[in-house]
Structure formats: C-alpha cells, structure tokens
Coordinates of C-alpha atoms in Angstrom, one line a residue:
M275 CA -8.4 9.5 -23.1
T276 CA -7.1 7.0 -20.5
T277 CA -4.6 8.4 -18.0
L278 CA -1.6 6.3 -17.1
R279 CA -2.6 6.3 -13.4
S280 CA -6.1 4.8 -14.1
F281 CA -4.7 2.3 -16.6
Q282 CA -2.1 1.2 -14.0
N283 CA -4.8 0.6 -11.4
E284 CA -6.7 -1.4 -13.9
I285 CA -3.8 -3.6 -14.9
D286 CA -3.0 -4.1 -11.3
E287 CA -6.5 -5.4 -10.7
I288 CA -6.3 -7.8 -13.7
H289 CA -2.8 -8.9 -12.5
N290 CA -4.1 -9.6 -8.9
R291 CA -7.3 -11.4 -10.2
E292 CA -5.3 -13.7 -12.5
L293 CA -2.7 -14.3 -9.8
S294 CA -5.3 -15.5 -7.3
K295 CA -6.9 -17.8 -9.9
Q296 CA -3.5 -19.3 -10.7
R297 CA -2.7 -19.7 -7.0
T298 CA -5.9 -21.6 -6.4
A299 CA -5.1 -23.9 -9.3
G300 CA -1.5 -24.3 -8.0
A301 CA -2.7 -25.3 -4.6
T302 CA -4.9 -28.0 -6.2
I303 CA -1.9 -29.3 -8.1
L304 CA 0.2 -29.5 -4.9
E305 CA -2.6 -31.3 -3.1
K306 CA -2.7 -34.0 -5.8
D307 CA 1.1 -34.3 -5.7
K308 CA 0.9 -34.7 -1.9
D309 CA -1.7 -37.3 -2.1
K310 CA 0.5 -39.3 -4.5
E311 CA 3.5 -38.9 -2.1
N312 CA 1.4 -39.9 0.9
K313 CA 0.4 -43.1 -0.8
G314 CA 4.1 -43.9 -1.3
L315 CA 4.8 -42.9 2.4
K316 CA 2.2 -45.2 4.0
G317 CA 4.8 -47.4 5.5
K318 CA 6.7 -44.5 7.1
S319 CA 6.1 -43.2 10.6
K320 CA 4.7 -39.7 11.1
E321 CA 8.0 -38.4 12.5
D322 CA 9.9 -39.3 9.3
I323 CA 7.8 -36.9 7.3
D324 CA 8.7 -33.2 7.4
T325 CA 5.5 -31.1 7.7
P326 CA 5.5 -27.5 6.8
L327 CA 4.2 -24.9 9.4
A328 CA 0.5 -24.9 9.6
K329 CA -1.1 -21.6 8.5
E330 CA -1.9 -20.5 12.1
D331 CA 1.7 -21.3 13.2
Q332 CA 3.3 -19.2 10.5
P333 CA 4.5 -15.8 11.6
D334 CA 2.2 -12.9 10.8
N335 CA 4.2 -10.2 8.8
S336 CA 1.4 -7.6 8.9
E337 CA 2.5 -4.0 8.5
R338 CA 3.0 -1.8 11.5
N339 CA 1.3 1.5 11.9
V340 CA 4.3 3.9 11.5
G341 CA 2.7 7.2 12.6
T342 CA 2.2 6.2 16.2
M343 CA 4.4 4.2 18.6
D344 CA 3.3 0.6 18.6
E345 CA 1.4 -0.4 21.8
N346 CA 3.6 -3.5 21.7
D347 CA 6.8 -1.3 21.8
D348 CA 5.5 0.6 24.8
Q349 CA 4.7 -2.7 26.6
I350 CA 8.2 -4.0 25.9
L351 CA 9.9 -0.8 27.1
N352 CA 7.7 -0.8 30.3
L353 CA 8.6 -4.4 31.0
L354 CA 12.3 -3.6 30.5
V355 CA 12.4 -1.0 33.4
S356 CA 10.4 -3.3 35.7
K357 CA 12.3 -4.9 38.6
E358 CA 10.1 -8.1 38.7
P359 CA 11.9 -11.3 37.7
S360 CA 8.7 -12.6 35.9
D361 CA 8.6 -9.4 33.8
R362 CA 12.2 -10.1 32.7
D363 CA 11.2 -13.5 31.3
M364 CA 8.1 -12.1 29.7
V365 CA 10.0 -9.3 27.9
R366 CA 12.6 -11.8 26.7
D367 CA 9.8 -14.0 25.2
R368 CA 8.1 -10.9 23.7
I369 CA 11.3 -9.7 22.0
A370 CA 12.0 -13.2 20.6
A371 CA 8.4 -13.4 19.3
V372 CA 8.5 -10.0 17.6
L373 CA 11.8 -10.8 16.0
T374 CA 10.5 -14.2 14.7
Q375 CA 7.3 -12.6 13.3
N376 CA 9.2 -9.9 11.5
N377 CA 11.8 -12.1 9.7
G378 CA 14.5 -11.5 12.3
E379 CA 14.4 -7.7 12.1
Y380 CA 12.6 -5.1 14.2
V381 CA 12.9 -1.3 14.7
I382 CA 11.8 0.0 18.1
R383 CA 11.5 3.7 19.0
I384 CA 12.2 5.1 22.5
G385 CA 10.9 8.5 23.6
E386 CA 8.9 10.9 21.5
Q387 CA 9.7 13.0 18.5
P388 CA 8.5 16.6 18.9
P389 CA 5.7 17.8 16.6
Q390 CA 7.6 21.0 15.8
E391 CA 10.4 19.0 14.1
P392 CA 8.5 17.6 11.1
L393 CA 10.0 14.6 9.4
Y394 CA 9.9 16.0 5.9
A395 CA 11.6 19.3 6.0
G396 CA 9.5 21.8 4.0
E397 CA 7.0 19.1 2.9
L398 CA 3.5 18.4 4.1
T399 CA 4.3 19.9 7.6
D400 CA 0.7 19.6 8.9
E401 CA 0.4 15.9 8.0
T402 CA 3.7 14.8 9.4
P403 CA 3.9 15.5 13.2
G404 CA 6.7 13.7 15.1
W405 CA 6.0 10.1 16.1
K406 CA 4.0 9.8 19.3
G407 CA 5.5 7.8 22.2
T408 CA 5.9 8.0 25.9
P409 CA 8.0 11.1 26.8
R410 CA 11.1 10.0 28.7
S411 CA 14.0 11.7 30.4
L412 CA 17.6 11.5 29.0
E413 CA 18.6 9.0 31.7
D414 CA 15.5 6.8 31.0
V415 CA 16.3 6.6 27.3
Q416 CA 20.0 5.7 28.0
T417 CA 18.9 3.0 30.6
L418 CA 16.4 1.5 28.2
V419 CA 19.0 1.3 25.4
Q420 CA 21.3 -0.6 27.7
E421 CA 18.6 -2.9 29.0
L422 CA 17.3 -3.6 25.5
T423 CA 20.8 -4.4 24.2
K424 CA 21.3 -6.8 27.1
T425 CA 17.9 -8.6 26.6
V426 CA 18.3 -8.9 22.8
E427 CA 21.7 -10.5 23.3
E428 CA 20.2 -13.0 25.7
V429 CA 17.9 -14.2 22.9
G430 CA 20.8 -14.5 20.5
G431 CA 20.3 -11.2 18.6
R432 CA 22.1 -7.8 18.4
A433 CA 20.8 -4.3 19.1
L434 CA 22.1 -1.2 17.4
P435 CA 21.0 2.4 18.3
L436 CA 20.6 3.9 14.9
F437 CA 21.5 7.5 16.0
D438 CA 22.7 9.2 19.2
V439 CA 20.2 10.0 21.8
Q440 CA 18.7 13.4 20.9
K441 CA 18.9 15.9 23.8
G442 CA 15.9 18.4 23.4
H443 CA 13.2 15.7 23.3
P444 CA 15.2 12.6 24.5
R445 CA 14.6 9.9 21.9
T446 CA 16.4 7.3 19.8
T447 CA 15.5 4.4 17.5
V448 CA 17.1 0.9 18.0
L449 CA 17.4 -1.8 15.4
L450 CA 17.0 -5.4 16.8
R451 CA 18.3 -8.2 14.6
L452 CA 18.7 -11.9 14.7
P453 CA 21.5 -13.5 12.7
P454 CA 20.1 -15.9 10.1
P455 CA 20.8 -19.6 10.8
N456 CA 22.4 -20.1 7.3
V457 CA 23.0 -18.3 4.0
S458 CA 19.8 -19.8 2.4
L459 CA 17.7 -17.7 4.9
T460 CA 19.6 -14.4 4.7
P461 CA 17.1 -11.7 3.8
E462 CA 17.9 -9.8 0.5
V463 CA 16.9 -6.4 -0.9
R464 CA 17.2 -6.0 -4.7
C465 CA 17.8 -2.4 -5.9
A466 CA 18.1 -1.5 -9.6
V467 CA 20.5 1.5 -10.2
V468 CA 19.6 3.7 -13.2
G469 CA 20.4 7.1 -14.6
N470 CA 21.8 9.0 -17.5
V471 CA 25.3 8.3 -18.9
D472 CA 28.1 9.9 -16.8
S473 CA 25.7 10.5 -13.8
G474 CA 28.0 8.4 -11.5
K475 CA 26.1 5.1 -11.1
S476 CA 29.0 2.7 -11.1
T477 CA 31.2 5.1 -9.0
T478 CA 28.4 5.4 -6.4
L479 CA 28.1 1.6 -6.2
G480 CA 31.8 1.2 -6.0
V481 CA 32.1 3.6 -3.1
L482 CA 29.0 2.1 -1.3
T483 CA 30.1 -1.5 -1.6
R484 CA 33.9 -1.2 -1.3
G485 CA 34.1 1.5 1.4
V486 CA 36.9 3.3 -0.5
L487 CA 36.2 6.9 -1.7
D488 CA 36.7 7.9 -5.3
D489 CA 39.6 10.1 -6.5
G490 CA 37.3 12.2 -8.8
R491 CA 38.5 10.3 -11.9
G492 CA 36.5 7.1 -11.7
K493 CA 38.9 5.0 -9.6
A494 CA 36.0 3.5 -7.5
R495 CA 34.1 2.1 -10.5
V496 CA 36.9 0.0 -12.1
G497 CA 36.2 -3.1 -10.0
L498 CA 32.5 -3.2 -11.2
F499 CA 33.1 -3.5 -14.9
R500 CA 32.7 -6.9 -16.6
H501 CA 34.1 -6.3 -20.1
K502 CA 37.4 -4.9 -21.5
H503 CA 35.5 -2.2 -23.6
E504 CA 33.8 -1.0 -20.4
L505 CA 37.2 -0.4 -18.7
E506 CA 38.4 1.5 -21.8
T507 CA 35.4 3.7 -22.2
G508 CA 34.3 3.9 -18.6
R509 CA 30.8 3.2 -19.8
T510 CA 28.6 0.3 -18.5
S511 CA 27.0 -1.8 -21.3
S512 CA 25.9 -4.9 -19.3
V513 CA 23.8 -5.8 -16.3
G514 CA 26.3 -5.6 -13.4
M515 CA 25.7 -7.1 -10.0
E516 CA 27.2 -5.9 -6.7
I517 CA 26.3 -6.7 -3.1
L518 CA 26.5 -4.8 0.2
G519 CA 26.3 -7.0 3.3
F520 CA 25.1 -5.7 6.7
A521 CA 26.4 -7.6 9.9
P522 CA 24.0 -8.6 12.7
S523 CA 25.2 -5.5 14.5
G524 CA 23.8 -3.4 11.6
Q525 CA 27.3 -2.2 10.4
P526 CA 28.1 -2.5 6.7
I527 CA 30.6 -5.3 5.8
L528 CA 33.3 -3.5 3.8
P529 CA 36.7 -4.8 2.6
N530 CA 38.9 -5.3 5.7
A531 CA 41.6 -2.9 6.5
V532 CA 44.7 -5.1 7.1
P533 CA 47.7 -3.4 8.8
T534 CA 51.1 -3.9 7.0
A535 CA 54.6 -3.7 8.4
D536 CA 54.6 0.1 7.8
P537 CA 52.2 1.6 10.4
D538 CA 51.3 4.5 8.1
T539 CA 50.0 2.3 5.2
V540 CA 47.0 0.0 5.2
R541 CA 46.6 -2.8 2.7
R542 CA 43.0 -3.3 1.6
E543 CA 42.0 -6.9 1.2
K544 CA 38.8 -7.5 -0.9
L545 CA 36.3 -9.8 0.7
G546 CA 34.6 -12.2 -1.8
W547 CA 30.9 -12.6 -2.1
E548 CA 31.1 -15.9 -0.2
E549 CA 32.7 -14.3 2.9
I550 CA 30.2 -11.4 2.8
S551 CA 27.3 -13.8 2.5
L552 CA 28.5 -15.9 5.4
Q553 CA 28.9 -12.9 7.7
A554 CA 25.8 -10.9 6.7
A555 CA 22.5 -10.7 8.4
K556 CA 21.1 -8.9 5.4
I557 CA 22.3 -8.4 1.8
V558 CA 21.5 -5.5 -0.5
S559 CA 22.0 -6.6 -4.2
F560 CA 22.5 -3.8 -6.7
I561 CA 21.7 -4.3 -10.3
D562 CA 24.0 -1.8 -12.1
L563 CA 22.3 -0.9 -15.4
A564 CA 23.6 0.9 -18.4
G565 CA 22.9 4.6 -18.9
H566 CA 23.6 5.0 -22.6
E567 CA 20.7 5.1 -25.0
K568 CA 22.0 2.3 -27.2
Y569 CA 21.9 -0.1 -24.2
L570 CA 18.3 0.7 -23.3
K571 CA 17.1 -2.8 -24.1
T572 CA 19.7 -4.2 -21.6
T573 CA 18.5 -1.7 -19.0
L574 CA 14.9 -2.6 -19.6
Y575 CA 15.7 -6.3 -19.4
G576 CA 17.4 -5.7 -16.0
L577 CA 14.4 -3.8 -14.7
T578 CA 11.8 -6.3 -15.8
S579 CA 13.7 -9.6 -15.1
G580 CA 15.4 -8.6 -11.8
A581 CA 12.2 -8.0 -9.8
P582 CA 13.8 -5.1 -7.9
S583 CA 12.2 -3.8 -4.6
C584 CA 13.2 -0.2 -5.5
V585 CA 14.9 1.8 -8.3
I586 CA 17.7 4.1 -7.3
L587 CA 17.8 7.0 -9.9
I588 CA 21.2 8.6 -10.0
V589 CA 21.2 12.3 -11.1
G590 CA 24.5 14.2 -11.7
A591 CA 24.2 17.5 -9.9
N592 CA 26.2 19.3 -12.6
A593 CA 23.9 18.0 -15.5
G594 CA 20.4 17.6 -13.9
L595 CA 17.7 15.2 -14.8
I596 CA 18.4 14.8 -18.5
G597 CA 18.3 12.4 -21.4
M598 CA 17.8 8.7 -20.4
S599 CA 17.2 9.6 -16.7
K600 CA 13.7 10.7 -17.6
E601 CA 13.2 7.5 -19.7
H602 CA 14.4 5.4 -16.8
L603 CA 12.1 7.2 -14.3
A604 CA 9.1 6.7 -16.7
I605 CA 9.9 3.0 -16.9
A606 CA 10.1 2.6 -13.1
L607 CA 6.8 4.4 -12.7
A608 CA 5.2 2.3 -15.5
L609 CA 6.3 -0.9 -13.6
S610 CA 5.1 0.6 -10.3
V611 CA 8.5 0.2 -8.6
P612 CA 9.2 2.7 -5.7
V613 CA 11.9 5.3 -6.6
V614 CA 14.8 6.7 -4.6
V615 CA 16.8 9.7 -6.1
C616 CA 20.5 10.2 -5.4
I617 CA 22.0 13.5 -6.5
T618 CA 25.7 12.9 -7.0
K619 CA 28.8 15.1 -7.6
I620 CA 27.7 17.8 -5.1
D621 CA 31.4 18.5 -4.2
M622 CA 32.2 19.7 -7.7
T623 CA 28.9 21.5 -8.6
P624 CA 28.6 25.3 -8.1
P625 CA 25.8 26.1 -5.5
N626 CA 23.6 27.9 -8.1
V627 CA 23.7 24.9 -10.5
L628 CA 23.0 22.4 -7.6
A629 CA 20.0 24.5 -6.5
E630 CA 18.7 24.5 -10.2
T631 CA 19.1 20.6 -10.3
I632 CA 17.2 20.2 -7.0
K633 CA 14.4 22.5 -8.2
Q634 CA 14.1 20.5 -11.4
V635 CA 14.1 17.1 -9.7
V636 CA 11.4 18.3 -7.2
K637 CA 9.3 19.8 -10.0
I638 CA 9.4 16.5 -12.0
L639 CA 8.6 14.3 -9.0
K640 CA 5.6 16.5 -8.0
S641 CA 4.3 16.6 -11.7
P642 CA 1.0 14.9 -12.5
G643 CA 2.8 12.0 -14.2
C644 CA 4.8 11.1 -11.1
R645 CA 2.7 12.4 -8.1
K646 CA 5.5 11.7 -5.6
T647 CA 6.3 13.5 -2.4
P648 CA 10.0 14.5 -2.5
V649 CA 11.7 14.2 0.9
F650 CA 15.3 15.5 1.5
V651 CA 17.2 13.1 3.7
K652 CA 19.7 15.2 5.7
S653 CA 20.0 13.2 8.9
V654 CA 20.2 9.6 10.0
E655 CA 16.9 10.0 11.9
T656 CA 15.1 11.0 8.7
A657 CA 16.7 8.1 6.9
V658 CA 15.4 5.7 9.6
E659 CA 11.9 7.1 9.5
I660 CA 11.7 7.1 5.7
S661 CA 12.8 3.5 5.3
T662 CA 9.9 2.3 7.5
T663 CA 7.2 4.2 5.4
F664 CA 8.9 3.8 2.0
G665 CA 7.0 1.8 -0.5
S666 CA 3.6 2.1 1.2
D667 CA 3.3 5.9 0.8
R668 CA 4.0 8.0 -2.3
I669 CA 7.3 9.1 -0.8
C670 CA 10.4 9.6 -2.8
P671 CA 13.6 10.1 -0.7
I672 CA 16.3 12.4 -2.1
F673 CA 19.9 11.9 -1.0
Q674 CA 22.7 14.4 -1.9
L675 CA 26.0 12.6 -2.2
S676 CA 29.7 13.1 -2.9
N677 CA 31.7 10.0 -3.8
V678 CA 34.9 12.0 -3.3
T679 CA 34.3 13.5 0.2
G680 CA 31.9 10.8 1.4
Q681 CA 29.1 13.3 2.3
G682 CA 25.6 11.7 2.5
L683 CA 26.8 8.1 2.1
D684 CA 26.0 7.1 5.7
F685 CA 22.4 8.2 5.2
V686 CA 22.1 5.9 2.1
R687 CA 23.6 2.9 3.9
T688 CA 21.3 3.4 6.9
F689 CA 18.3 3.6 4.6
L690 CA 19.3 0.5 2.6
N691 CA 20.0 -1.4 5.8
L692 CA 16.4 -1.0 7.0
L693 CA 14.5 -1.6 3.7
P694 CA 12.2 -4.7 4.0
S695 CA 13.5 -7.7 2.1
S696 CA 12.4 -8.5 -1.4
E697 CA 11.4 -12.1 -0.7
G698 CA 9.2 -10.9 2.2
D699 CA 6.6 -9.7 -0.4
K700 CA 4.1 -12.6 -0.1
E701 CA 1.8 -11.0 -2.8
K702 CA 4.6 -11.4 -5.4
F703 CA 6.2 -14.6 -4.3
A704 CA 4.3 -17.6 -2.8
V705 CA 6.1 -20.4 -1.1
D706 CA 3.0 -22.6 -1.0
Q707 CA 2.8 -23.0 -4.8
P708 CA 4.3 -25.3 -7.4
F709 CA 8.0 -24.5 -8.2
E710 CA 8.6 -21.9 -10.9
Y711 CA 12.0 -20.3 -11.7
S712 CA 12.8 -17.6 -14.4
I713 CA 16.2 -17.8 -16.1
T714 CA 17.9 -14.4 -16.5
E715 CA 21.6 -15.5 -17.1
V716 CA 23.3 -18.7 -18.5
W717 CA 26.9 -19.7 -18.2
S718 CA 29.0 -22.7 -19.0
V719 CA 31.4 -23.4 -16.1
P720 CA 34.4 -25.7 -16.5
Y721 CA 34.0 -29.1 -14.6
V722 CA 30.4 -28.0 -13.5
G723 CA 28.5 -27.8 -16.8
T724 CA 25.6 -25.5 -17.6
V725 CA 24.7 -23.0 -14.8
V726 CA 21.6 -20.8 -14.8
N727 CA 20.9 -17.7 -12.7
G728 CA 17.4 -16.3 -12.0
I729 CA 14.6 -15.7 -9.5
I730 CA 12.3 -18.2 -7.9
N731 CA 8.8 -16.9 -8.6
S732 CA 7.0 -19.5 -6.5
G733 CA 7.5 -22.7 -4.5
T734 CA 10.7 -24.2 -3.0
I735 CA 13.7 -26.2 -4.4
K736 CA 16.4 -28.5 -3.0
A737 CA 19.6 -29.7 -4.5
G738 CA 18.9 -33.0 -6.1
D739 CA 15.3 -32.2 -7.1
T740 CA 14.1 -33.2 -10.6
V741 CA 12.7 -30.3 -12.6
M742 CA 11.6 -29.5 -16.2
L743 CA 13.3 -27.0 -18.4
G744 CA 11.6 -25.2 -21.3
P745 CA 10.1 -24.2 -23.5
D746 CA 12.5 -24.9 -26.4
S747 CA 12.0 -23.6 -30.0
N748 CA 9.4 -26.4 -30.5
G749 CA 7.6 -25.6 -27.3
N750 CA 8.8 -28.8 -25.5
Y751 CA 10.1 -29.3 -22.0
Q752 CA 13.0 -31.6 -21.0
T753 CA 13.6 -33.2 -17.7
T754 CA 16.8 -32.4 -15.7
M755 CA 18.1 -32.4 -12.2
V756 CA 19.5 -29.5 -10.0
K757 CA 23.0 -30.8 -9.2
S758 CA 24.0 -27.9 -6.8
M759 CA 22.9 -24.4 -5.9
Q760 CA 24.6 -21.2 -4.9
R761 CA 23.2 -18.0 -3.4
K762 CA 25.5 -15.0 -3.7
R763 CA 28.3 -17.5 -4.6
A764 CA 27.9 -19.4 -1.3
T765 CA 26.7 -23.0 -1.6
V766 CA 23.1 -23.6 -0.3
N767 CA 21.0 -26.8 -0.2
S768 CA 17.6 -25.2 -0.5
A769 CA 15.9 -22.0 -1.7
E770 CA 12.4 -20.6 -1.7
A771 CA 10.2 -18.1 -3.6
G772 CA 11.6 -14.6 -3.9
Q773 CA 15.2 -15.6 -3.8
C774 CA 17.8 -15.1 -6.5
V775 CA 19.9 -18.3 -6.9
S776 CA 22.2 -20.0 -9.4
M777 CA 21.7 -23.7 -10.2
A778 CA 23.9 -26.2 -12.0
L779 CA 21.8 -28.4 -14.3
K780 CA 22.6 -32.1 -15.0
R781 CA 23.1 -33.2 -18.6
I782 CA 22.0 -30.0 -20.3
R783 CA 24.0 -28.4 -23.0
R784 CA 24.7 -24.6 -22.8
A785 CA 23.2 -24.1 -26.3
A786 CA 19.9 -25.6 -25.2
V787 CA 19.3 -22.9 -22.6
R788 CA 18.4 -19.2 -23.2
K789 CA 17.3 -16.3 -21.1
G790 CA 13.5 -16.2 -20.6
M791 CA 13.2 -20.0 -20.2
V792 CA 11.8 -21.4 -17.0
L793 CA 12.4 -24.4 -14.6
V794 CA 9.1 -25.8 -13.3
H795 CA 8.3 -28.7 -11.0
K796 CA 8.1 -32.1 -12.7
S797 CA 4.6 -33.2 -13.7
E798 CA 2.8 -35.3 -16.3
T799 CA 1.5 -32.2 -18.0
P800 CA 4.1 -29.5 -18.4
P801 CA 2.9 -25.9 -18.9
K802 CA 1.9 -24.9 -22.4
A803 CA 4.3 -23.0 -24.5
I804 CA 2.6 -19.8 -25.8
R805 CA 2.8 -18.5 -29.4
Q806 CA -0.1 -16.0 -29.4
F807 CA -1.8 -14.0 -26.6
E808 CA -4.1 -11.1 -26.0
G809 CA -3.4 -8.1 -23.9
Q810 CA -4.9 -4.8 -22.7
V811 CA -2.5 -2.1 -23.9
L812 CA -1.9 1.6 -23.5
I813 CA 0.3 3.3 -26.1
L814 CA 2.6 5.7 -24.1
Y815 CA 4.2 7.2 -27.2
H816 CA 4.2 6.6 -31.0
N817 CA 5.0 9.3 -33.6
T818 CA 2.6 8.1 -36.2
T819 CA 0.1 5.2 -36.1
L820 CA 0.4 1.5 -35.1
Q821 CA -1.2 -1.0 -37.4
K822 CA -1.6 -4.7 -37.9
N823 CA 1.7 -6.6 -38.5
Y824 CA 3.6 -3.9 -36.6
Q825 CA 6.7 -5.5 -34.9
A826 CA 8.2 -4.4 -31.5
M827 CA 10.5 -5.8 -28.8
L828 CA 8.4 -7.2 -25.9
H829 CA 9.6 -7.3 -22.3
C830 CA 7.6 -9.5 -20.0
G831 CA 9.4 -10.7 -16.8
A832 CA 12.5 -12.5 -18.0
V833 CA 11.1 -12.9 -21.6
R834 CA 12.6 -10.6 -24.2
Q835 CA 11.5 -11.3 -27.8
T836 CA 10.1 -9.5 -30.9
V837 CA 6.3 -9.8 -31.3
R838 CA 4.0 -9.0 -34.1
I839 CA 0.5 -7.4 -33.8
I840 CA -1.9 -9.8 -35.4
G841 CA -5.2 -8.0 -34.5
M842 CA -6.7 -5.2 -32.4
D843 CA -10.2 -4.2 -31.4
H844 CA -9.8 -0.5 -32.3
P845 CA -12.6 0.7 -34.7
Q846 CA -10.1 2.4 -37.1
G847 CA -7.6 -0.5 -36.9
V848 CA -4.9 2.0 -35.9
L849 CA -3.4 3.1 -32.6
R850 CA -1.9 6.5 -31.7
T851 CA -0.3 7.9 -28.6
G852 CA -2.6 7.7 -25.6
D853 CA -4.9 5.1 -27.2
R854 CA -5.8 1.9 -25.3
A855 CA -7.0 -1.3 -26.9
T856 CA -7.2 -5.0 -26.7
V857 CA -4.4 -6.3 -29.0
Q858 CA -3.4 -9.8 -30.1
F859 CA 0.3 -10.5 -30.3
E860 CA 2.4 -13.3 -31.8
F861 CA 6.0 -14.2 -30.9
I862 CA 8.2 -14.1 -34.0
S863 CA 10.9 -16.7 -33.3
Q864 CA 9.9 -19.2 -30.7
P865 CA 7.1 -19.9 -28.1
E866 CA 7.6 -18.6 -24.6
F867 CA 6.3 -19.3 -21.0
V868 CA 3.9 -16.4 -20.2
K869 CA 0.8 -16.4 -18.0
E870 CA -2.4 -14.3 -17.8
G871 CA -1.9 -11.4 -15.5
M872 CA 1.8 -10.8 -16.4
K873 CA 2.6 -7.1 -17.1
L874 CA 4.3 -6.3 -20.4
L875 CA 6.3 -3.4 -21.9
F876 CA 7.0 -3.2 -25.6
R877 CA 9.2 -0.8 -27.4
E878 CA 10.7 -0.1 -30.9
G879 CA 12.8 3.1 -31.4
K880 CA 10.9 5.8 -29.5
T881 CA 7.6 3.8 -29.5
K882 CA 6.6 2.6 -26.1
G883 CA 3.5 0.7 -24.8
L884 CA 2.4 -0.7 -21.4
G885 CA -0.1 -3.5 -20.8
V886 CA -1.1 -6.8 -19.2
I887 CA -1.8 -10.2 -20.7
T888 CA -5.5 -10.9 -20.4
R889 CA -5.9 -14.1 -22.4
I890 CA -3.8 -16.9 -23.9
L891 CA -4.8 -17.7 -27.5

C-alpha cells in the first residue's frame, strides 16, 4: 500500500520534471518572439532597447546556512569596528551588495547564542545548539548595533534590532531593509488562515491587521466580513483578504492613532490598502478562509488558487484540534504547504484544558501522517530564529495568543515580518517565461469595466500589453488589452511572476469571464483547451468503491469543476481507500487550461483524492 509521504515525493518529482520541460519550451517561444521583435527594431539604436539583466548579473538568492554565523556576517562586523577609512567604504559596498542579493532584506546576528539555551525548548535539544558566532562583550555588541545602523542608513536602508541585547551571552539580531523603489516591487508573503468554525480566525486577523484588541465578543472581526449574512451570523462564508504592512524600519503599519480635542480620547483613523502599500517595505496578505463544513469547497479553492507560502492553522484553546481543523491540516499537508499553529483564546481557557489542547496538538503534529517538529515560540528571539529556518526544515511553530489581552501577538508579527516573500520562490514562478496569469476573482466596476484578480504564474506584464483570454465554453481564446493594473489597490504599471494583481480588461463583458480562466501572451497558436487528461491518483478516503463514470469536484490551481472518471488502469476496475492508479478524467461542463505536472485534489462528500496530471489526452 502506498504511503502518502512516498506518493507526495513521487508527484513532486513528476511536477518538477514536467515544469522543466515546459520551461525549456517556453524559453524557445520567447526566443522566437525576440527574433521577430529584433527584426522590427533593426533601425533603432542599441540604447533604445531595454535589455534584461544577464544571468550572471542577476542577484544570487541562494539560501544561507542558518546553524552557523555566516562568514560574510563576521567580515561585515569586523570591518565595522575597523578605524581604516578604506574599510568604511568596503563595508558600505558589502552591505549594499548583500541587501541587493537578498531582495532588499537581510538578517545579521551579532555575538553568540549559548549552547545551553537550545532554540526549541524541550525539543531535539542535542541537535539544536545555539548559533555560533564570535563571542563579544556587551559594549562591543552595542557599538556594533550603532555602527551598523549608521552604515545601513548611508546606503538608503534601515536597521532594526529585533530584540534587546541579551546580557548573559551578549547577542542580538538586526534586520537590515531597503525600502522598495515603488509598489510594484514590494515583496509580499501570502498566508492562508484556516481552522474550525469559532476558533477565532477572523478575530485574530482583525487584531493583527488593525492593531485594536478584541472585546471578547467579536468586535475585532466585524471589519473583515464581506456579506450581510456574515455580519449577522459571525461566520465567514467567502474568501476574505486582509493585509498587514511592515515599514522599512520593521514596525507594523497599523491604523493611525489621531489625537482629538479631548486629550483622554483617541480617534482611530483606518488606513486604506493604498496608503499601507505606499508606506510598506513588505506586505503580508492573509487569505481568510471559512471554517464551516458547508463552505469546504470555498476553503479548498482559496488554498489551491491562492498559492500561499504558509498555512496558519487557528486552534481554539477551549475546544482543541477538532472538526474541520483536522481536515484543513490534512489538505495543507497534501498540498505540501508549511504550517504554523496559533492556539487562541488562552485568556479564557482553564489551565488544565489549555494543557490538554497543547498535548493534543503536539501529538497530532508528531504523528506519522504529519511528521512535524513542534516548536513553542515564547520569545522574540525564538520567533526570529524560526522564521529563518521555516519552510526548509520540518518545523511547525506554535504560538499561544490572546486577542483580548494581546499576549503573543508581537511574536506572530515578528515571525511574519521575517518570512521570505512568495514571489522569491523561483522554482514556482519564473520571470523568464511567456506570460501566464490565473484568474481567481472577477468583478464589474462602474466606469472601468471588467476587472480580474489573480496570480501571475510566469513572465511579466505591463499596462497596455495585448493578451489572450480563455478558454471559453468552446475552448477558444479572445484577444484583449490590459487597460490598467493595481496591486493591493495601488496603481502599478508593471508586474512579474509570483505577484497577485488586479487587471482591467478592454472590451470584455463580465459574463464572458469566469474563475479558472487564464490570460496568456499573444501568439499565433494559443494554448489548447483541455477536455480530457490522465493523472496519477491516490485515494485518501472513500467509504465504498470508486468506479468508471464516478463524478467529483476537481481543484487544480484556480480551476474548480466537476470531472467524470472515464477510465482507470486498476485490474478490478474499482478503487478503494489507499489505492493508487492511473485514472483518465473528463471535464463535465467546459474545457479548461491545465498542464502536465499540475497537482490536483478531488472531493465529493467525504471522498478525497490527491494526484498529479501526467498526460493530456
């Protein structure tokens, strides 16, 4: 019987193999397009043509080794304390280079963390000694922080010590950040927020993004709801979006406190997304998903189409990991998205119940199905360390929060502030490929026309570019133009792979666009609309047997449609829980844009299956 872990490794291999094939083909298409352009540009001078960075000129975003202090860091710190004028120039150049290479953000450690203070309290003590660096005195650490702040400001950046200098073994960690030149280049981290109904998802988001504590009766969540029935029931039923901006100084951008005539009262003025986007050096986008069972298809759609960097699983301390929380955790693990656990309502939960909840969460995370290392984040220092290793290791940070007293919220904000940006994932999103954009939302805006929202999977786009929209119900593509673009409600002129943007389309009726369609670069041969495809599938759960002509709801990227099984390679012609097979599917209502190597999830009632597209039929 195939295990989920081995099957996931297998589908990851298929996904990567197909992706590299498609990228090679995509590069060939771009070469041909460039040749055509160059023929048209023969009369122009070389300076008139914008050339992208050559491969060797592009910054290298290779991962740093987190366990030991970087040699580069040590050299920077030694140059900072040097009195030589030439060293001063050298350290300025080195800091500028390291910031450019790491997308305008770099964390530097000063001093040494003692081995007897393991990072993960009570977890893997032998394997997690403190980080090694050059031991320094308290005065040295304070001097280095001052010098570093001064030097970073000289190159146009900001430095923020992330926690106070620790006394026993003098040490601190400093965040260096360059403000982005404009909104279109602001790094973004996408986080999907899931959990059981009444676990406190919307309240936690309201408190994190608004900076106002809750009153214990759900006051903080009111601003997040999109529909009248959500306000009346207090229950999220749609995919909500919230953003939290971080300033270049590293501080969260929260609604301003504006003093009024009466000195004892403070009027809160809500900043719009545009103002936050313009001030922010980094934006964390939260996808607030529904917890109730009847909205599971909406939650699934948010998880598959939103391409989140991490899933924040909210667990109510008074109820524990129950109901849909387990379902959401299973989906996140199936999609191989890193998980963060937040245990809320700790102010109102009796200590013995809280202890039971923590025990249960740890047990589930360590179980063979999850194989995660739970880490309790109880200090800013732990939050800083964990954010640098998160995603690469099998670590699952656990935060304990109270939205009424504010306990633990600072640790979460510090952690989110240091997470690597979603568009920085070059494996998922390639800029040097033909343009491709998945549509996840559609609106009709007065005096603007049809507006679509979604994620750019590959390539770049500028306002005024001609693109193709499709496939429609007949599998055709129609040509349109991008009139204007917005990113987090601030107008931008260009966008690139990995970014989430809204686009206004020229001469397209709202009724002609649906979720799951794509915008692709204009070419003589548009991509083929797919009716039937073959996939490697593992049945996670089904209470009887799956046979030919069985129908289920398929989620594949932004595509959400009912499919029918038209064939399978199983000897008995039936599939049960735990079986894997090569299955042929057919879309019921209309053809879709899917590619080989795309991961898929299908469900119907309690039935669930996971797989990858291996062949287009």
